[in-house]
Structures are given as structure tokens and as C-alpha cells.
Amino acid sequence: MPDLHGSRIGFALCGSYCVFSKVFPALDALLASGAEVVPIVSENASRTDTRFGDAEAHLARLEAMTGRAPIRSIAEAEPIGPRRLLDLLVVAPCTGNTLAKLANGIADTTVTLAVKAHLRNERPVVLAVSTNDALAGNAASIGMLLNRRHYYFVPMRQDDPGGKPRSVVADFSRLADTAAAALRGEQLQPILAAPVQKPS
């Protein structure tokens, strides 16, 4: 486990609800490594109840784990930049919608504004991708961000090559290691891991 004591890390939750069961253990690993975590939630994640859980329950869990009420609006996210509140910002899960907006410089949500505000300080952003069109419509977005300074990716893989051949999900168990590497200015390798093998 990496040593992240003294690191101030933003943890931005977006609405890829099906991987929340993996995201919260990844957050727990960041906390266990000693990081001080500031939770941030997208508008969809903060308001939408799904079969994967109620929005208010997710918000309560974030607050209980981090000891902080999540940042839930653009106005609350804006001070991240001028006050230099974070050493690193994690977006987990990072949806295709958020990927596309970041790649094209659009900052019209809580999470994308948090990233924009944080990047003004030339500090790292870690993206944990979870989207069904990573190898289709959002392949270009991923390529653009791979070629841009201060962006780092949690290693990812196809999660169901047979059933969803264009879908990619981050290996959330490697999020803390990716964060530590990003703070050193390094991209954890390999970025693309072998696909998940489904039972035959």
C-alpha cells in the first residue's frame, strides 16, 4: 500500500452507478494510505436513485468515510483552484460524458469545474474510466487526455469483451497506486490490461 500521508486528494464521484461497489473500497484504500480526502459528486450521482443504491445513501456514505460533506455544486467547487485545496484530484468513476467534456474543455458540471479549477495549479488529475463506449465514441476523448499534461489513468481493461466489446472499466484496486505514481509525475503501467475473462 502506498504512503499518501500528508496528501490532500479530491475524490469526485460520477454516475457510472454499476461500479460504485468497487469505487467505495478504492476510496477506503486511499484513506487507509493516509490521504486526506475531499469528496466531490456530480449532479447525477448526487440526485439519482438507481437499482445500485439511493443517492442520499451514497452521499451519507461518502461523508461518513471522509468526515466531510461532499462538494455538490459548481459554486462549491470553484475555490479548489484559487485556494489550492488539493494536491491531486481523482475522478472515479469517470463516465464517458465526463471524459468527453474534459477532452473538449467543457466545465459545466461540479466535477468538470473541479478539474478545471484544480488544473490551474498544474497539479495531477487521475481518471478511473467506466464507460460502455470507451472503444467507440470516447476513444478519441481518451486519446486526447492521454496526450495532455497532468492527466493520469488508472489501468483499465475491457470488462466484457464478448457482451460489450467497446466497454472499458478501470481496475479500481490500483487506484491508490495510480494516485501515488501521479503525485511523482508518473503514469502507472500498463495502462491497458488484459480483458476480464468470463466463464465459458
PDB file of C-alpha atoms in Angstrom:
ATOM      1  CA  MET A   1       0.000   0.000   0.000  1.00  0.00           C
ATOM      2  CA  PRO A   2       1.418   3.424  -0.930  1.00  0.00           C
ATOM      3  CA  ASP A   3       2.104   6.040   1.714  1.00  0.00           C
ATOM      4  CA  LEU A   4      -0.087   9.063   0.986  1.00  0.00           C
ATOM      5  CA  HIS A   5       0.166  10.727   4.398  1.00  0.00           C
ATOM      6  CA  GLY A   6       0.010  14.487   4.034  1.00  0.00           C
ATOM      7  CA  SER A   7      -1.628  14.342   0.591  1.00  0.00           C
ATOM      8  CA  ARG A   8      -4.861  16.248   0.039  1.00  0.00           C
ATOM      9  CA  ILE A   9      -6.854  14.310  -2.535  1.00  0.00           C
ATOM     10  CA  GLY A  10     -10.167  15.236  -4.107  1.00  0.00           C
ATOM     11  CA  PHE A  11     -12.367  12.237  -4.873  1.00  0.00           C
ATOM     12  CA  ALA A  12     -15.010  13.017  -7.495  1.00  0.00           C
ATOM     13  CA  LEU A  13     -17.820  10.505  -7.932  1.00  0.00           C
ATOM     14  CA  CYS A  14     -19.663  10.434 -11.267  1.00  0.00           C
ATOM     15  CA  GLY A  15     -22.734   8.490 -12.314  1.00  0.00           C
ATOM     16  CA  SER A  16     -21.463   5.119 -13.507  1.00  0.00           C
ATOM     17  CA  TYR A  17     -23.564   3.554 -10.771  1.00  0.00           C
ATOM     18  CA  CYS A  18     -22.819  -0.088 -11.607  1.00  0.00           C
ATOM     19  CA  VAL A  19     -19.224   0.236 -10.340  1.00  0.00           C
ATOM     20  CA  PHE A  20     -19.962   2.029  -7.062  1.00  0.00           C
ATOM     21  CA  SER A  21     -19.443  -1.292  -5.277  1.00  0.00           C
ATOM     22  CA  LYS A  22     -15.803  -1.132  -6.454  1.00  0.00           C
ATOM     23  CA  VAL A  23     -15.369   2.623  -6.066  1.00  0.00           C
ATOM     24  CA  PHE A  24     -16.042   2.780  -2.332  1.00  0.00           C
ATOM     25  CA  PRO A  25     -13.372   0.145  -1.488  1.00  0.00           C
ATOM     26  CA  ALA A  26     -10.935   2.151  -3.650  1.00  0.00           C
ATOM     27  CA  LEU A  27     -11.773   5.242  -1.612  1.00  0.00           C
ATOM     28  CA  ASP A  28     -11.229   3.224   1.556  1.00  0.00           C
ATOM     29  CA  ALA A  29      -7.763   2.257   0.285  1.00  0.00           C
ATOM     30  CA  LEU A  30      -6.903   5.932  -0.275  1.00  0.00           C
ATOM     31  CA  LEU A  31      -7.964   6.725   3.281  1.00  0.00           C
ATOM     32  CA  ALA A  32      -6.043   3.748   4.660  1.00  0.00           C
ATOM     33  CA  SER A  33      -2.922   5.004   2.883  1.00  0.00           C
ATOM     34  CA  GLY A  34      -3.116   8.199   4.935  1.00  0.00           C
ATOM     35  CA  ALA A  35      -4.602  10.634   2.425  1.00  0.00           C
ATOM     36  CA  GLU A  36      -6.886  13.463   3.478  1.00  0.00           C
ATOM     37  CA  VAL A  37      -9.846  13.098   1.105  1.00  0.00           C
ATOM     38  CA  VAL A  38     -12.278  15.788  -0.044  1.00  0.00           C
ATOM     39  CA  PRO A  39     -15.412  14.184  -1.601  1.00  0.00           C
ATOM     40  CA  ILE A  40     -16.989  15.697  -4.706  1.00  0.00           C
ATOM     41  CA  VAL A  41     -20.100  14.430  -6.504  1.00  0.00           C
ATOM     42  CA  SER A  42     -21.583  15.088  -9.914  1.00  0.00           C
ATOM     43  CA  GLU A  43     -25.122  16.324 -10.247  1.00  0.00           C
ATOM     44  CA  ASN A  44     -26.293  12.922 -11.475  1.00  0.00           C
ATOM     45  CA  ALA A  45     -24.517  10.999  -8.728  1.00  0.00           C
ATOM     46  CA  SER A  46     -25.937  13.293  -6.059  1.00  0.00           C
ATOM     47  CA  ARG A  47     -29.558  13.130  -7.208  1.00  0.00           C
ATOM     48  CA  THR A  48     -30.261   9.854  -8.989  1.00  0.00           C
ATOM     49  CA  ASP A  49     -31.600   6.747  -7.252  1.00  0.00           C
ATOM     50  CA  THR A  50     -30.888   3.517  -9.149  1.00  0.00           C
ATOM     51  CA  ARG A  51     -31.009  -0.234  -8.599  1.00  0.00           C
ATOM     52  CA  PHE A  52     -27.436   0.136  -7.361  1.00  0.00           C
ATOM     53  CA  GLY A  53     -28.489   2.342  -4.442  1.00  0.00           C
ATOM     54  CA  ASP A  54     -30.085   5.590  -3.365  1.00  0.00           C
ATOM     55  CA  ALA A  55     -28.275   8.871  -3.975  1.00  0.00           C
ATOM     56  CA  GLU A  56     -28.690  10.066  -0.387  1.00  0.00           C
ATOM     57  CA  ALA A  57     -27.248   6.794   0.912  1.00  0.00           C
ATOM     58  CA  HIS A  58     -24.185   7.243  -1.286  1.00  0.00           C
ATOM     59  CA  LEU A  59     -23.751  10.830  -0.081  1.00  0.00           C
ATOM     60  CA  ALA A  60     -24.070   9.736   3.543  1.00  0.00           C
ATOM     61  CA  ARG A  61     -21.500   7.002   2.978  1.00  0.00           C
ATOM     62  CA  LEU A  62     -19.044   9.462   1.433  1.00  0.00           C
ATOM     63  CA  GLU A  63     -19.443  11.829   4.362  1.00  0.00           C
ATOM     64  CA  ALA A  64     -19.082   9.041   6.930  1.00  0.00           C
ATOM     65  CA  MET A  65     -15.912   7.735   5.282  1.00  0.00           C
ATOM     66  CA  THR A  66     -14.185  11.081   4.746  1.00  0.00           C
ATOM     67  CA  GLY A  67     -15.606  13.139   7.601  1.00  0.00           C
ATOM     68  CA  ARG A  68     -16.590  15.849   5.128  1.00  0.00           C
ATOM     69  CA  ALA A  69     -19.838  16.809   3.416  1.00  0.00           C
ATOM     70  CA  PRO A  70     -19.391  16.287  -0.336  1.00  0.00           C
ATOM     71  CA  ILE A  71     -18.935  19.245  -2.673  1.00  0.00           C
ATOM     72  CA  ARG A  72     -22.149  19.224  -4.716  1.00  0.00           C
ATOM     73  CA  SER A  73     -22.220  22.383  -6.848  1.00  0.00           C
ATOM     74  CA  ILE A  74     -20.119  24.454  -9.230  1.00  0.00           C
ATOM     75  CA  ALA A  75     -20.042  27.281  -6.687  1.00  0.00           C
ATOM     76  CA  GLU A  76     -18.615  24.956  -4.035  1.00  0.00           C
ATOM     77  CA  ALA A  77     -16.058  23.501  -6.467  1.00  0.00           C
ATOM     78  CA  GLU A  78     -14.677  26.828  -7.763  1.00  0.00           C
ATOM     79  CA  PRO A  79     -12.459  27.605  -4.721  1.00  0.00           C
ATOM     80  CA  ILE A  80     -10.462  24.399  -5.319  1.00  0.00           C
ATOM     81  CA  GLY A  81      -8.260  26.368  -7.718  1.00  0.00           C
ATOM     82  CA  PRO A  82      -7.612  29.751  -6.120  1.00  0.00           C
ATOM     83  CA  ARG A  83      -7.286  28.274  -2.621  1.00  0.00           C
ATOM     84  CA  ARG A  84      -5.037  25.428  -3.840  1.00  0.00           C
ATOM     85  CA  LEU A  85      -7.109  22.983  -1.831  1.00  0.00           C
ATOM     86  CA  LEU A  86      -5.835  19.744  -3.396  1.00  0.00           C
ATOM     87  CA  ASP A  87      -2.568  18.044  -4.289  1.00  0.00           C
ATOM     88  CA  LEU A  88      -4.327  15.598  -6.600  1.00  0.00           C
ATOM     89  CA  LEU A  89      -7.863  15.098  -7.917  1.00  0.00           C
ATOM     90  CA  VAL A  90      -9.317  11.648  -8.649  1.00  0.00           C
ATOM     91  CA  VAL A  91     -12.408  11.189 -10.840  1.00  0.00           C
ATOM     92  CA  ALA A  92     -13.809   7.748 -10.032  1.00  0.00           C
ATOM     93  CA  PRO A  93     -15.750   6.536 -11.813  1.00  0.00           C
ATOM     94  CA  CYS A  94     -15.093   8.783 -14.793  1.00  0.00           C
ATOM     95  CA  THR A  95     -18.015   8.416 -17.187  1.00  0.00           C
ATOM     96  CA  GLY A  96     -17.922   8.820 -20.942  1.00  0.00           C
ATOM     97  CA  ASN A  97     -19.821  12.091 -20.603  1.00  0.00           C
ATOM     98  CA  THR A  98     -17.209  13.489 -18.210  1.00  0.00           C
ATOM     99  CA  LEU A  99     -14.352  12.209 -20.403  1.00  0.00           C
ATOM    100  CA  ALA A 100     -15.794  13.999 -23.426  1.00  0.00           C
ATOM    101  CA  LYS A 101     -16.271  17.249 -21.545  1.00  0.00           C
ATOM    102  CA  LEU A 102     -12.741  17.206 -20.114  1.00  0.00           C
ATOM    103  CA  ALA A 103     -11.258  16.412 -23.521  1.00  0.00           C
ATOM    104  CA  ASN A 104     -13.071  19.374 -25.045  1.00  0.00           C
ATOM    105  CA  GLY A 105     -12.508  21.894 -22.262  1.00  0.00           C
ATOM    106  CA  ILE A 106     -16.142  21.979 -21.104  1.00  0.00           C
ATOM    107  CA  ALA A 107     -16.622  22.817 -17.409  1.00  0.00           C
ATOM    108  CA  ASP A 108     -20.366  22.961 -16.843  1.00  0.00           C
ATOM    109  CA  THR A 109     -20.759  20.419 -14.026  1.00  0.00           C
ATOM    110  CA  THR A 110     -19.461  20.190 -10.472  1.00  0.00           C
ATOM    111  CA  VAL A 111     -16.851  17.579 -11.408  1.00  0.00           C
ATOM    112  CA  THR A 112     -15.615  19.176 -14.626  1.00  0.00           C
ATOM    113  CA  LEU A 113     -15.367  22.574 -12.933  1.00  0.00           C
ATOM    114  CA  ALA A 114     -13.464  20.962 -10.045  1.00  0.00           C
ATOM    115  CA  VAL A 115     -10.985  19.505 -12.553  1.00  0.00           C
ATOM    116  CA  LYS A 116     -10.614  22.831 -14.371  1.00  0.00           C
ATOM    117  CA  ALA A 117     -10.081  24.698 -11.097  1.00  0.00           C
ATOM    118  CA  HIS A 118      -7.525  22.142  -9.918  1.00  0.00           C
ATOM    119  CA  LEU A 119      -5.592  22.108 -13.200  1.00  0.00           C
ATOM    120  CA  ARG A 120      -4.931  25.856 -12.997  1.00  0.00           C
ATOM    121  CA  ASN A 121      -2.400  24.909 -10.303  1.00  0.00           C
ATOM    122  CA  GLU A 122      -0.571  22.480 -12.632  1.00  0.00           C
ATOM    123  CA  ARG A 123      -1.413  19.542 -10.375  1.00  0.00           C
ATOM    124  CA  PRO A 124      -2.324  15.958 -11.346  1.00  0.00           C
ATOM    125  CA  VAL A 125      -5.735  14.533 -12.190  1.00  0.00           C
ATOM    126  CA  VAL A 126      -6.347  10.768 -12.059  1.00  0.00           C
ATOM    127  CA  LEU A 127      -9.164   9.324 -14.176  1.00  0.00           C
ATOM    128  CA  ALA A 128     -10.733   5.935 -13.423  1.00  0.00           C
ATOM    129  CA  VAL A 129     -12.673   5.230 -16.608  1.00  0.00           C
ATOM    130  CA  SER A 130     -16.008   3.409 -16.618  1.00  0.00           C
ATOM    131  CA  THR A 131     -17.947   3.676 -19.871  1.00  0.00           C
ATOM    132  CA  ASN A 132     -19.601   1.407 -22.412  1.00  0.00           C
ATOM    133  CA  ASP A 133     -18.222   3.421 -25.344  1.00  0.00           C
ATOM    134  CA  ALA A 134     -14.559   3.752 -24.371  1.00  0.00           C
ATOM    135  CA  LEU A 135     -13.538   1.935 -27.548  1.00  0.00           C
ATOM    136  CA  ALA A 136     -16.132   3.743 -29.679  1.00  0.00           C
ATOM    137  CA  GLY A 137     -17.278   7.354 -29.281  1.00  0.00           C
ATOM    138  CA  ASN A 138     -14.992   8.058 -26.338  1.00  0.00           C
ATOM    139  CA  ALA A 139     -11.839   6.502 -27.764  1.00  0.00           C
ATOM    140  CA  ALA A 140     -10.970   9.948 -29.134  1.00  0.00           C
ATOM    141  CA  SER A 141     -11.554  11.551 -25.721  1.00  0.00           C
ATOM    142  CA  ILE A 142      -9.240   9.065 -24.015  1.00  0.00           C
ATOM    143  CA  GLY A 143      -6.585   9.628 -26.670  1.00  0.00           C
ATOM    144  CA  MET A 144      -6.779  13.396 -26.270  1.00  0.00           C
ATOM    145  CA  LEU A 145      -6.419  13.197 -22.493  1.00  0.00           C
ATOM    146  CA  LEU A 146      -3.555  10.691 -22.685  1.00  0.00           C
ATOM    147  CA  ASN A 147      -1.720  13.325 -24.713  1.00  0.00           C
ATOM    148  CA  ARG A 148      -2.439  16.159 -22.271  1.00  0.00           C
ATOM    149  CA  ARG A 149      -0.288  17.238 -19.352  1.00  0.00           C
ATOM    150  CA  HIS A 150      -1.307  16.408 -15.779  1.00  0.00           C
ATOM    151  CA  TYR A 151      -3.797  13.659 -16.690  1.00  0.00           C
ATOM    152  CA  TYR A 152      -3.146  10.106 -15.485  1.00  0.00           C
ATOM    153  CA  PHE A 153      -5.258   6.984 -15.926  1.00  0.00           C
ATOM    154  CA  VAL A 154      -5.972   4.133 -13.559  1.00  0.00           C
ATOM    155  CA  PRO A 155      -5.069   0.980 -15.537  1.00  0.00           C
ATOM    156  CA  MET A 156      -8.182  -0.274 -17.330  1.00  0.00           C
ATOM    157  CA  ARG A 157      -9.492  -3.239 -19.271  1.00  0.00           C
ATOM    158  CA  GLN A 158     -12.434  -4.485 -21.291  1.00  0.00           C
ATOM    159  CA  ASP A 159     -14.862  -5.820 -18.712  1.00  0.00           C
ATOM    160  CA  ASP A 160     -16.979  -7.963 -21.055  1.00  0.00           C
ATOM    161  CA  PRO A 161     -15.338  -8.346 -24.499  1.00  0.00           C
ATOM    162  CA  GLY A 162     -17.994 -10.732 -25.758  1.00  0.00           C
ATOM    163  CA  GLY A 163     -21.099  -8.976 -24.497  1.00  0.00           C
ATOM    164  CA  LYS A 164     -19.914  -5.347 -24.522  1.00  0.00           C
ATOM    165  CA  PRO A 165     -16.849  -5.189 -26.796  1.00  0.00           C
ATOM    166  CA  ARG A 166     -16.468  -1.393 -26.573  1.00  0.00           C
ATOM    167  CA  SER A 167     -16.823  -1.181 -22.786  1.00  0.00           C
ATOM    168  CA  VAL A 168     -13.821  -0.447 -20.546  1.00  0.00           C
ATOM    169  CA  VAL A 169     -13.611  -0.225 -16.763  1.00  0.00           C
ATOM    170  CA  ALA A 170     -10.710   0.843 -14.568  1.00  0.00           C
ATOM    171  CA  ASP A 171      -9.065  -1.617 -12.200  1.00  0.00           C
ATOM    172  CA  PHE A 172     -10.178   0.200  -9.066  1.00  0.00           C
ATOM    173  CA  SER A 173      -7.902  -1.935  -6.885  1.00  0.00           C
ATOM    174  CA  ARG A 174      -4.987   0.000  -8.421  1.00  0.00           C
ATOM    175  CA  LEU A 175      -6.383   3.474  -7.775  1.00  0.00           C
ATOM    176  CA  ALA A 176      -4.242   4.232  -4.718  1.00  0.00           C
ATOM    177  CA  ASP A 177      -1.077   3.101  -6.523  1.00  0.00           C
ATOM    178  CA  THR A 178      -2.018   5.243  -9.528  1.00  0.00           C
ATOM    179  CA  ALA A 179      -2.523   8.248  -7.271  1.00  0.00           C
ATOM    180  CA  ALA A 180       0.886   7.772  -5.675  1.00  0.00           C
ATOM    181  CA  ALA A 181       2.531   7.460  -9.096  1.00  0.00           C
ATOM    182  CA  ALA A 182       0.720  10.568 -10.390  1.00  0.00           C
ATOM    183  CA  LEU A 183       1.997  12.585  -7.436  1.00  0.00           C
ATOM    184  CA  ARG A 184       5.500  11.600  -8.605  1.00  0.00           C
ATOM    185  CA  GLY A 185       4.625  12.629 -12.181  1.00  0.00           C
ATOM    186  CA  GLU A 186       4.495   9.018 -13.414  1.00  0.00           C
ATOM    187  CA  GLN A 187       1.821   7.050 -15.275  1.00  0.00           C
ATOM    188  CA  LEU A 188       1.291   3.582 -13.831  1.00  0.00           C
ATOM    189  CA  GLN A 189       1.853   0.913 -16.485  1.00  0.00           C
ATOM    190  CA  PRO A 190       0.474  -0.901 -18.333  1.00  0.00           C
ATOM    191  CA  ILE A 191      -2.457   1.419 -18.946  1.00  0.00           C
ATOM    192  CA  LEU A 192      -4.380  -1.292 -20.832  1.00  0.00           C
ATOM    193  CA  ALA A 193      -4.572  -4.616 -19.008  1.00  0.00           C
ATOM    194  CA  ALA A 194      -5.759  -7.968 -20.324  1.00  0.00           C
ATOM    195  CA  PRO A 195      -9.568  -8.251 -20.605  1.00  0.00           C
ATOM    196  CA  VAL A 196     -11.646  -9.843 -17.889  1.00  0.00           C
ATOM    197  CA  GLN A 197     -12.179 -13.481 -18.795  1.00  0.00           C
ATOM    198  CA  LYS A 198     -15.796 -14.532 -18.464  1.00  0.00           C
ATOM    199  CA  PRO A 199     -16.537 -18.169 -17.543  1.00  0.00           C
ATOM    200  CA  SER A 200     -17.381 -20.260 -20.618  1.00  0.00           C
TER     201      SER A 200
END
